Amino acid sequence: MDIALALEGTDLSPYLPDEHGLFFIYHFTTEGLRTKDPAQACWTWRSYQITDLHARQEIAAEKALPRPVRDAFLAPSHGCHIDFEDGWLYGDLPDLKHDFSEARGLVHFRFAFNDTMLIGARKQPLESVDAVRKAVENGSRKFRSPADLIEAVTGQSLDGMSAELGKLGDTLDGIEDRVVRDAWHNERQALVEARRQLVVIHRQMATITNPFRHLDHSHRNELPDPIKDMAARLSQRAHTLYHDGEQLQARTRLLQDELMAKLTMQSNQLLYVLSVMTAVLLPMTIISGLFGMNVGGLPLVDTPMGFWVVTAVSLVIATATYLFVRRLGRGL
């Protein structure tokens, strides 16, 4: 669009949109390097704030976008999807928030591109988009087509999720070491938090694998070879991470089962001690109850050594009861 193209010479912020809801616009030559001369551009990347009204109006007025692509791009839903229409590949994929966001988590990145144009949009600063943007600005990577750039963004997102899985794996390693050393008493909350994060990431990985499978099944004969190859590579990586997440989830379940087993064992030991104490003290309780009755005819009342006799008898009975219970416990 003319308004957006005219902004190439201005200083746009990658984190704060301008009055058109535009974060930045980059032009790329056939060699895949950035150029500030639109006349030399082979294709263009524009990034918008999807919640900005002016940005939505500009996207809605973009004549190059087919209507289904435009409608999907501006739809309020944030479901993960990828589709192909009239030479445009478009979709909505999850990504990690940037480090300086208020909370670490997953948000969505919307995109639509053909051979000459890439339109991206998001609500919050995204880690993968920012990493690719920096690579564009410093010229460390070449992007000869929008498909190359989308593959880089999605690859960065998968790398970020892989790094998160790696951190969670290290956390589980530490928890497992402490469980093996029987220093597990403070690990239940850490394990619950690790499992919660795994569930979130694993769920997102599941939602990534499905759109690529849908794209391959529904548009296998329509997709250009570069896009088909890109989708195959990203699908393979997503499947690999999905299985890695499944393995980590299996580890968390095993660790949780082991913690529960140790907790049950500790409870059983405490119950055993209480049972032994109850069995040992029961005869003494009965004897003290009998001799504590204020009735006539109690034996040993007038005997000077009566107290010590009753005490000795109580200790003998308690010792015999303890030995019997202990032998019974060993036999179980």
mmCIF file of C-alpha atoms in Angstrom:
data_model
loop_
_atom_site.group_PDB
_atom_site.id
_atom_site.type_symbol
_atom_site.label_atom_id
_atom_site.label_comp_id
_atom_site.label_asym_id
_atom_site.label_seq_id
_atom_site.Cartn_x
_atom_site.Cartn_y
_atom_site.Cartn_z
ATOM 1 C CA MET A 1 0.000 0.000 0.000
ATOM 2 C CA ASP A 2 1.207 3.501 -0.745
ATOM 3 C CA ILE A 3 1.020 4.732 2.859
ATOM 4 C CA ALA A 4 3.073 1.876 4.227
ATOM 5 C CA LEU A 5 5.649 1.952 1.440
ATOM 6 C CA ALA A 6 6.276 5.620 1.991
ATOM 7 C CA LEU A 7 7.286 4.916 5.571
ATOM 8 C CA GLU A 8 10.444 2.978 4.674
ATOM 9 C CA GLY A 9 12.582 6.050 5.129
ATOM 10 C CA THR A 10 11.230 6.861 8.588
ATOM 11 C CA ASP A 11 12.423 5.543 11.928
ATOM 12 C CA LEU A 12 9.841 2.956 12.875
ATOM 13 C CA SER A 13 10.014 1.221 16.236
ATOM 14 C CA PRO A 14 9.998 -2.596 16.315
ATOM 15 C CA TYR A 15 8.142 -2.462 19.637
ATOM 16 C CA LEU A 16 5.846 0.582 19.362
ATOM 17 C CA PRO A 17 3.541 0.915 16.324
ATOM 18 C CA ASP A 18 3.196 4.192 14.447
ATOM 19 C CA GLU A 19 -0.073 5.976 13.657
ATOM 20 C CA HIS A 20 -0.892 3.315 11.048
ATOM 21 C CA GLY A 21 -0.376 0.442 13.487
ATOM 22 C CA LEU A 22 2.838 -0.477 11.637
ATOM 23 C CA PHE A 23 5.926 -1.679 13.482
ATOM 24 C CA PHE A 24 8.281 -1.828 10.522
ATOM 25 C CA ILE A 25 8.531 -2.434 6.793
ATOM 26 C CA TYR A 26 11.544 -4.092 5.150
ATOM 27 C CA HIS A 27 12.334 -4.454 1.447
ATOM 28 C CA PHE A 28 14.462 -7.373 0.210
ATOM 29 C CA THR A 29 16.504 -7.760 -2.936
ATOM 30 C CA THR A 30 16.681 -10.925 -5.034
ATOM 31 C CA GLU A 31 19.824 -11.863 -3.071
ATOM 32 C CA GLY A 32 17.787 -11.829 0.138
ATOM 33 C CA LEU A 33 19.364 -8.738 1.692
ATOM 34 C CA ARG A 34 17.513 -5.710 3.003
ATOM 35 C CA THR A 35 17.392 -2.574 0.872
ATOM 36 C CA LYS A 36 15.942 0.845 1.631
ATOM 37 C CA ASP A 37 15.166 1.468 -2.027
ATOM 38 C CA PRO A 38 11.684 0.110 -2.859
ATOM 39 C CA ALA A 39 12.600 0.127 -6.549
ATOM 40 C CA GLN A 40 15.222 -2.575 -5.916
ATOM 41 C CA ALA A 41 12.869 -4.694 -3.829
ATOM 42 C CA CYS A 42 11.942 -8.210 -4.888
ATOM 43 C CA TRP A 43 9.555 -8.634 -1.967
ATOM 44 C CA THR A 44 8.433 -6.734 1.157
ATOM 45 C CA TRP A 45 7.772 -7.583 4.811
ATOM 46 C CA ARG A 46 5.295 -5.501 6.830
ATOM 47 C CA SER A 47 4.583 -6.064 10.517
ATOM 48 C CA TYR A 48 1.436 -4.722 12.221
ATOM 49 C CA GLN A 49 -0.113 -4.452 15.662
ATOM 50 C CA ILE A 50 -3.182 -6.654 15.137
ATOM 51 C CA THR A 51 -5.188 -4.919 17.883
ATOM 52 C CA ASP A 52 -4.653 -1.467 16.361
ATOM 53 C CA LEU A 53 -7.742 -0.175 14.543
ATOM 54 C CA HIS A 54 -5.716 1.652 11.869
ATOM 55 C CA ALA A 55 -3.664 -1.475 11.194
ATOM 56 C CA ARG A 56 -6.806 -3.547 10.758
ATOM 57 C CA GLN A 57 -8.218 -0.955 8.405
ATOM 58 C CA GLU A 58 -5.052 -1.005 6.272
ATOM 59 C CA ILE A 59 -5.018 -4.791 6.155
ATOM 60 C CA ALA A 60 -8.724 -4.840 5.252
ATOM 61 C CA ALA A 61 -8.037 -2.366 2.424
ATOM 62 C CA GLU A 62 -5.124 -4.406 1.015
ATOM 63 C CA LYS A 63 -6.398 -5.325 -2.459
ATOM 64 C CA ALA A 64 -3.720 -7.949 -3.042
ATOM 65 C CA LEU A 65 -5.126 -10.138 -0.264
ATOM 66 C CA PRO A 66 -7.841 -12.597 -1.350
ATOM 67 C CA ARG A 67 -11.008 -12.213 0.658
ATOM 68 C CA PRO A 68 -10.684 -15.561 2.543
ATOM 69 C CA VAL A 69 -7.134 -14.625 3.538
ATOM 70 C CA ARG A 70 -8.203 -11.165 4.677
ATOM 71 C CA ASP A 71 -11.127 -12.536 6.680
ATOM 72 C CA ALA A 72 -8.963 -15.155 8.381
ATOM 73 C CA PHE A 73 -6.258 -12.577 9.096
ATOM 74 C CA LEU A 74 -8.683 -10.207 10.823
ATOM 75 C CA ALA A 75 -10.769 -12.880 12.564
ATOM 76 C CA PRO A 76 -10.977 -12.583 16.371
ATOM 77 C CA SER A 77 -10.173 -16.273 16.878
ATOM 78 C CA HIS A 78 -6.635 -17.250 17.864
ATOM 79 C CA GLY A 79 -6.814 -20.902 16.880
ATOM 80 C CA CYS A 80 -3.647 -22.308 15.374
ATOM 81 C CA HIS A 81 -4.067 -22.938 11.633
ATOM 82 C CA ILE A 82 -2.280 -22.846 8.256
ATOM 83 C CA ASP A 83 -4.023 -22.701 4.876
ATOM 84 C CA PHE A 84 -3.404 -21.912 1.212
ATOM 85 C CA GLU A 85 -5.585 -19.754 -1.044
ATOM 86 C CA ASP A 86 -4.913 -18.227 -4.469
ATOM 87 C CA GLY A 87 -1.151 -18.346 -4.115
ATOM 88 C CA TRP A 88 -1.215 -17.054 -0.523
ATOM 89 C CA LEU A 89 -0.060 -19.120 2.440
ATOM 90 C CA TYR A 90 -1.573 -17.764 5.633
ATOM 91 C CA GLY A 91 -2.030 -18.874 9.186
ATOM 92 C CA ASP A 92 -1.745 -18.347 12.918
ATOM 93 C CA LEU A 93 1.085 -20.037 14.830
ATOM 94 C CA PRO A 94 2.139 -19.916 18.504
ATOM 95 C CA ASP A 95 5.329 -18.210 19.604
ATOM 96 C CA LEU A 96 7.041 -17.320 22.862
ATOM 97 C CA LYS A 97 6.639 -13.870 24.366
ATOM 98 C CA HIS A 98 9.709 -11.695 24.378
ATOM 99 C CA ASP A 99 11.804 -11.730 27.570
ATOM 100 C CA PHE A 100 10.737 -8.243 28.603
ATOM 101 C CA SER A 101 7.035 -9.105 28.515
ATOM 102 C CA GLU A 102 5.146 -9.135 31.785
ATOM 103 C CA ALA A 103 4.881 -12.919 31.905
ATOM 104 C CA ARG A 104 6.633 -15.706 30.087
ATOM 105 C CA GLY A 105 4.237 -17.690 27.937
ATOM 106 C CA LEU A 106 2.893 -18.435 24.471
ATOM 107 C CA VAL A 107 1.087 -16.002 22.191
ATOM 108 C CA HIS A 108 0.248 -16.062 18.487
ATOM 109 C CA PHE A 109 1.850 -14.759 15.297
ATOM 110 C CA ARG A 110 -0.358 -14.187 12.253
ATOM 111 C CA PHE A 111 1.017 -14.082 8.738
ATOM 112 C CA ALA A 112 0.036 -14.143 5.089
ATOM 113 C CA PHE A 113 2.440 -14.146 2.150
ATOM 114 C CA ASN A 114 2.816 -14.752 -1.560
ATOM 115 C CA ASP A 115 5.862 -14.357 -3.795
ATOM 116 C CA THR A 116 6.183 -10.587 -3.370
ATOM 117 C CA MET A 117 4.632 -9.669 -0.027
ATOM 118 C CA LEU A 118 4.640 -10.834 3.581
ATOM 119 C CA ILE A 119 2.209 -9.355 6.103
ATOM 120 C CA GLY A 120 2.704 -10.223 9.751
ATOM 121 C CA ALA A 121 0.772 -9.191 12.835
ATOM 122 C CA ARG A 122 0.843 -9.850 16.566
ATOM 123 C CA LYS A 123 -0.491 -8.487 19.836
ATOM 124 C CA GLN A 124 2.715 -8.507 21.888
ATOM 125 C CA PRO A 125 6.459 -8.501 21.186
ATOM 126 C CA LEU A 126 7.444 -11.990 20.052
ATOM 127 C CA GLU A 127 10.811 -13.587 20.659
ATOM 128 C CA SER A 128 11.121 -15.303 17.274
ATOM 129 C CA VAL A 129 9.979 -12.329 15.206
ATOM 130 C CA ASP A 130 12.383 -10.052 17.057
ATOM 131 C CA ALA A 131 15.299 -12.456 16.505
ATOM 132 C CA VAL A 132 14.601 -12.631 12.754
ATOM 133 C CA ARG A 133 14.140 -8.849 12.584
ATOM 134 C CA LYS A 134 17.589 -8.350 14.125
ATOM 135 C CA ALA A 135 19.067 -10.809 11.630
ATOM 136 C CA VAL A 136 17.496 -8.773 8.810
ATOM 137 C CA GLU A 137 18.854 -5.490 10.136
ATOM 138 C CA ASN A 138 22.420 -6.680 10.669
ATOM 139 C CA GLY A 139 22.458 -8.708 7.445
ATOM 140 C CA SER A 140 23.544 -11.927 9.178
ATOM 141 C CA ARG A 141 20.987 -13.979 7.221
ATOM 142 C CA LYS A 142 19.592 -13.810 3.722
ATOM 143 C CA PHE A 143 15.893 -14.226 3.026
ATOM 144 C CA ARG A 144 15.313 -14.643 -0.674
ATOM 145 C CA SER A 145 11.579 -15.186 -0.293
ATOM 146 C CA PRO A 146 8.816 -14.718 2.289
ATOM 147 C CA ALA A 147 8.765 -18.507 2.708
ATOM 148 C CA ASP A 148 12.389 -18.406 3.890
ATOM 149 C CA LEU A 149 11.542 -15.758 6.466
ATOM 150 C CA ILE A 150 8.436 -17.570 7.746
ATOM 151 C CA GLU A 151 10.472 -20.745 8.051
ATOM 152 C CA ALA A 152 13.066 -18.808 10.037
ATOM 153 C CA VAL A 153 10.417 -17.308 12.353
ATOM 154 C CA THR A 154 8.739 -20.667 12.914
ATOM 155 C CA GLY A 155 12.120 -22.320 13.340
ATOM 156 C CA GLN A 156 13.062 -19.737 15.970
ATOM 157 C CA SER A 157 9.779 -20.420 17.739
ATOM 158 C CA LEU A 158 10.445 -24.159 17.693
ATOM 159 C CA ASP A 159 13.989 -23.495 18.935
ATOM 160 C CA GLY A 160 12.535 -21.466 21.796
ATOM 161 C CA MET A 161 10.134 -24.241 22.717
ATOM 162 C CA SER A 162 12.986 -26.737 22.446
ATOM 163 C CA ALA A 163 15.019 -24.589 24.830
ATOM 164 C CA GLU A 164 12.082 -24.478 27.239
ATOM 165 C CA LEU A 165 11.836 -28.269 27.052
ATOM 166 C CA GLY A 166 15.578 -28.466 27.702
ATOM 167 C CA LYS A 167 15.259 -26.322 30.827
ATOM 168 C CA LEU A 168 12.366 -28.431 32.048
ATOM 169 C CA GLY A 169 14.432 -31.547 31.361
ATOM 170 C CA ASP A 170 17.243 -30.142 33.527
ATOM 171 C CA THR A 171 14.705 -29.349 36.237
ATOM 172 C CA LEU A 172 13.407 -32.917 36.137
ATOM 173 C CA ASP A 173 16.997 -34.211 36.304
ATOM 174 C CA GLY A 174 17.538 -32.253 39.510
ATOM 175 C CA ILE A 175 14.260 -33.447 40.998
ATOM 176 C CA GLU A 176 15.081 -37.039 40.065
ATOM 177 C CA ASP A 177 18.532 -36.809 41.695
ATOM 178 C CA ARG A 178 17.027 -35.511 44.917
ATOM 179 C CA VAL A 179 14.322 -38.165 44.872
ATOM 180 C CA VAL A 180 16.960 -40.887 44.500
ATOM 181 C CA ARG A 181 18.892 -39.391 47.451
ATOM 182 C CA ASP A 182 15.640 -39.370 49.501
ATOM 183 C CA ALA A 183 15.807 -35.565 49.723
ATOM 184 C CA TRP A 184 12.373 -35.345 48.131
ATOM 185 C CA HIS A 185 10.330 -33.643 50.835
ATOM 186 C CA ASN A 186 10.353 -30.194 49.136
ATOM 187 C CA GLU A 187 10.106 -31.386 45.522
ATOM 188 C CA ARG A 188 6.365 -31.852 45.135
ATOM 189 C CA GLN A 189 5.632 -28.203 44.295
ATOM 190 C CA ALA A 190 8.560 -27.972 41.865
ATOM 191 C CA LEU A 191 7.348 -31.111 40.105
ATOM 192 C CA VAL A 192 3.795 -29.774 39.866
ATOM 193 C CA GLU A 193 5.050 -26.512 38.317
ATOM 194 C CA ALA A 194 7.277 -28.362 35.828
ATOM 195 C CA ARG A 195 4.394 -30.578 34.817
ATOM 196 C CA ARG A 196 2.118 -27.557 34.357
ATOM 197 C CA GLN A 197 4.630 -25.903 32.011
ATOM 198 C CA LEU A 198 5.076 -29.143 30.092
ATOM 199 C CA VAL A 199 1.340 -29.460 29.594
ATOM 200 C CA VAL A 200 1.170 -25.937 28.136
ATOM 201 C CA ILE A 201 4.102 -26.410 25.738
ATOM 202 C CA HIS A 202 3.072 -29.929 24.749
ATOM 203 C CA ARG A 203 -0.434 -28.731 23.977
ATOM 204 C CA GLN A 204 0.980 -26.000 21.743
ATOM 205 C CA MET A 205 3.242 -28.494 19.978
ATOM 206 C CA ALA A 206 0.201 -30.668 19.297
ATOM 207 C CA THR A 207 -1.610 -27.688 17.776
ATOM 208 C CA ILE A 208 1.395 -26.938 15.536
ATOM 209 C CA THR A 209 1.665 -30.450 14.096
ATOM 210 C CA ASN A 210 -2.010 -30.619 13.111
ATOM 211 C CA PRO A 211 -2.047 -27.549 10.779
ATOM 212 C CA PHE A 212 0.985 -28.799 8.849
ATOM 213 C CA ARG A 213 -0.697 -32.183 8.454
ATOM 214 C CA HIS A 214 -3.876 -30.440 7.263
ATOM 215 C CA LEU A 215 -1.880 -28.315 4.816
ATOM 216 C CA ASP A 216 -0.202 -31.387 3.324
ATOM 217 C CA HIS A 217 -3.437 -33.366 3.007
ATOM 218 C CA SER A 218 -5.658 -30.556 1.706
ATOM 219 C CA HIS A 219 -3.318 -28.683 -0.642
ATOM 220 C CA ARG A 220 -0.631 -31.183 -1.598
ATOM 221 C CA ASN A 221 -1.157 -30.645 -5.331
ATOM 222 C CA GLU A 222 -1.544 -26.855 -5.064
ATOM 223 C CA LEU A 223 1.504 -25.938 -3.021
ATOM 224 C CA PRO A 224 4.614 -24.711 -4.831
ATOM 225 C CA ASP A 225 7.626 -26.930 -4.256
ATOM 226 C CA PRO A 226 9.493 -24.416 -2.007
ATOM 227 C CA ILE A 227 6.479 -24.063 0.299
ATOM 228 C CA LYS A 228 5.894 -27.823 0.272
ATOM 229 C CA ASP A 229 9.527 -28.424 1.274
ATOM 230 C CA MET A 230 9.335 -25.741 3.968
ATOM 231 C CA ALA A 231 6.151 -27.262 5.411
ATOM 232 C CA ALA A 232 7.732 -30.738 5.421
ATOM 233 C CA ARG A 233 10.813 -29.522 7.307
ATOM 234 C CA LEU A 234 8.810 -27.616 9.906
ATOM 235 C CA SER A 235 6.374 -30.497 10.307
ATOM 236 C CA GLN A 236 9.242 -32.902 10.988
ATOM 237 C CA ARG A 237 10.725 -30.584 13.599
ATOM 238 C CA ALA A 238 7.353 -30.059 15.250
ATOM 239 C CA HIS A 239 6.762 -33.821 15.412
ATOM 240 C CA THR A 240 10.196 -34.349 16.963
ATOM 241 C CA LEU A 241 9.537 -31.754 19.661
ATOM 242 C CA TYR A 242 6.074 -33.212 20.218
ATOM 243 C CA HIS A 243 7.591 -36.618 20.986
ATOM 244 C CA ASP A 244 10.262 -34.997 23.197
ATOM 245 C CA GLY A 245 7.472 -33.336 25.156
ATOM 246 C CA GLU A 246 5.689 -36.680 25.483
ATOM 247 C CA GLN A 247 8.834 -38.258 26.923
ATOM 248 C CA LEU A 248 9.238 -35.448 29.455
ATOM 249 C CA GLN A 249 5.594 -35.771 30.440
ATOM 250 C CA ALA A 250 6.101 -39.501 30.960
ATOM 251 C CA ARG A 251 9.078 -38.680 33.208
ATOM 252 C CA THR A 252 7.016 -36.267 35.266
ATOM 253 C CA ARG A 253 4.304 -38.891 35.737
ATOM 254 C CA LEU A 254 6.879 -41.481 36.814
ATOM 255 C CA LEU A 255 8.486 -39.026 39.242
ATOM 256 C CA GLN A 256 5.108 -38.085 40.616
ATOM 257 C CA ASP A 257 4.252 -41.777 41.098
ATOM 258 C CA GLU A 258 7.583 -42.322 42.846
ATOM 259 C CA LEU A 259 6.993 -39.348 45.130
ATOM 260 C CA MET A 260 3.549 -40.663 45.979
ATOM 261 C CA ALA A 261 5.037 -44.104 46.680
ATOM 262 C CA LYS A 262 7.635 -42.571 49.004
ATOM 263 C CA LEU A 263 4.976 -40.498 50.715
ATOM 264 C CA THR A 264 2.820 -43.610 51.170
ATOM 265 C CA MET A 265 5.818 -45.507 52.550
ATOM 266 C CA GLN A 266 6.517 -42.717 55.025
ATOM 267 C CA SER A 267 2.876 -42.677 56.103
ATOM 268 C CA ASN A 268 2.939 -46.454 56.541
ATOM 269 C CA GLN A 269 6.060 -46.206 58.688
ATOM 270 C CA LEU A 270 4.422 -43.590 60.899
ATOM 271 C CA LEU A 271 1.295 -45.714 61.173
ATOM 272 C CA TYR A 272 3.434 -48.727 62.090
ATOM 273 C CA VAL A 273 5.183 -46.791 64.869
ATOM 274 C CA LEU A 274 1.849 -45.565 66.194
ATOM 275 C CA SER A 275 0.436 -49.074 66.056
ATOM 276 C CA VAL A 276 3.411 -50.485 67.993
ATOM 277 C CA MET A 277 3.145 -47.749 70.622
ATOM 278 C CA THR A 278 -0.572 -48.381 70.953
ATOM 279 C CA ALA A 279 -0.034 -52.149 71.327
ATOM 280 C CA VAL A 280 2.766 -51.666 73.892
ATOM 281 C CA LEU A 281 0.865 -49.154 76.005
ATOM 282 C CA LEU A 282 -2.464 -50.951 75.877
ATOM 283 C CA PRO A 283 -1.661 -53.542 78.649
ATOM 284 C CA MET A 284 -0.225 -50.825 80.875
ATOM 285 C CA THR A 285 -3.339 -48.726 80.270
ATOM 286 C CA ILE A 286 -5.597 -51.627 81.251
ATOM 287 C CA ILE A 287 -3.573 -52.356 84.410
ATOM 288 C CA SER A 288 -3.481 -48.716 85.464
ATOM 289 C CA GLY A 289 -7.190 -48.497 84.815
ATOM 290 C CA LEU A 290 -7.904 -51.524 86.979
ATOM 291 C CA PHE A 291 -5.715 -50.404 89.868
ATOM 292 C CA GLY A 292 -7.021 -46.877 89.610
ATOM 293 C CA MET A 293 -10.583 -47.845 90.519
ATOM 294 C CA ASN A 294 -11.632 -46.525 93.937
ATOM 295 C CA VAL A 295 -13.265 -49.761 95.115
ATOM 296 C CA GLY A 296 -12.497 -52.145 97.930
ATOM 297 C CA GLY A 297 -10.656 -55.388 97.539
ATOM 298 C CA LEU A 298 -7.865 -54.075 95.305
ATOM 299 C CA PRO A 299 -4.801 -56.350 95.602
ATOM 300 C CA LEU A 300 -1.453 -55.036 96.862
ATOM 301 C CA VAL A 301 -3.070 -51.953 98.398
ATOM 302 C CA ASP A 302 -1.544 -52.676 101.802
ATOM 303 C CA THR A 303 1.702 -54.090 100.439
ATOM 304 C CA PRO A 304 4.694 -51.675 100.723
ATOM 305 C CA MET A 305 6.164 -52.947 97.439
ATOM 306 C CA GLY A 306 2.789 -53.019 95.624
ATOM 307 C CA PHE A 307 3.582 -50.105 93.313
ATOM 308 C CA TRP A 308 6.859 -51.618 92.171
ATOM 309 C CA VAL A 309 5.289 -55.033 91.669
ATOM 310 C CA VAL A 310 2.567 -53.598 89.424
ATOM 311 C CA THR A 311 5.149 -51.504 87.554
ATOM 312 C CA ALA A 312 7.367 -54.529 86.974
ATOM 313 C CA VAL A 313 4.448 -56.615 85.756
ATOM 314 C CA SER A 314 3.379 -53.815 83.387
ATOM 315 C CA LEU A 315 6.911 -53.494 81.956
ATOM 316 C CA VAL A 316 7.202 -57.260 81.454
ATOM 317 C CA ILE A 317 3.849 -57.397 79.649
ATOM 318 C CA ALA A 318 4.769 -54.302 77.539
ATOM 319 C CA THR A 319 8.131 -55.845 76.594
ATOM 320 C CA ALA A 320 6.503 -59.130 75.625
ATOM 321 C CA THR A 321 3.896 -57.266 73.570
ATOM 322 C CA TYR A 322 6.588 -55.236 71.802
ATOM 323 C CA LEU A 323 8.601 -58.355 70.938
ATOM 324 C CA PHE A 324 5.478 -60.081 69.652
ATOM 325 C CA VAL A 325 4.431 -57.113 67.496
ATOM 326 C CA ARG A 326 7.941 -56.678 66.149
ATOM 327 C CA ARG A 327 8.163 -60.367 65.217
ATOM 328 C CA LEU A 328 4.737 -60.166 63.658
ATOM 329 C CA GLY A 329 5.806 -57.084 61.649
ATOM 330 C CA ARG A 330 8.878 -58.864 60.293
ATOM 331 C CA GLY A 331 6.766 -61.781 59.193
ATOM 332 C CA LEU A 332 4.448 -59.601 57.101
#
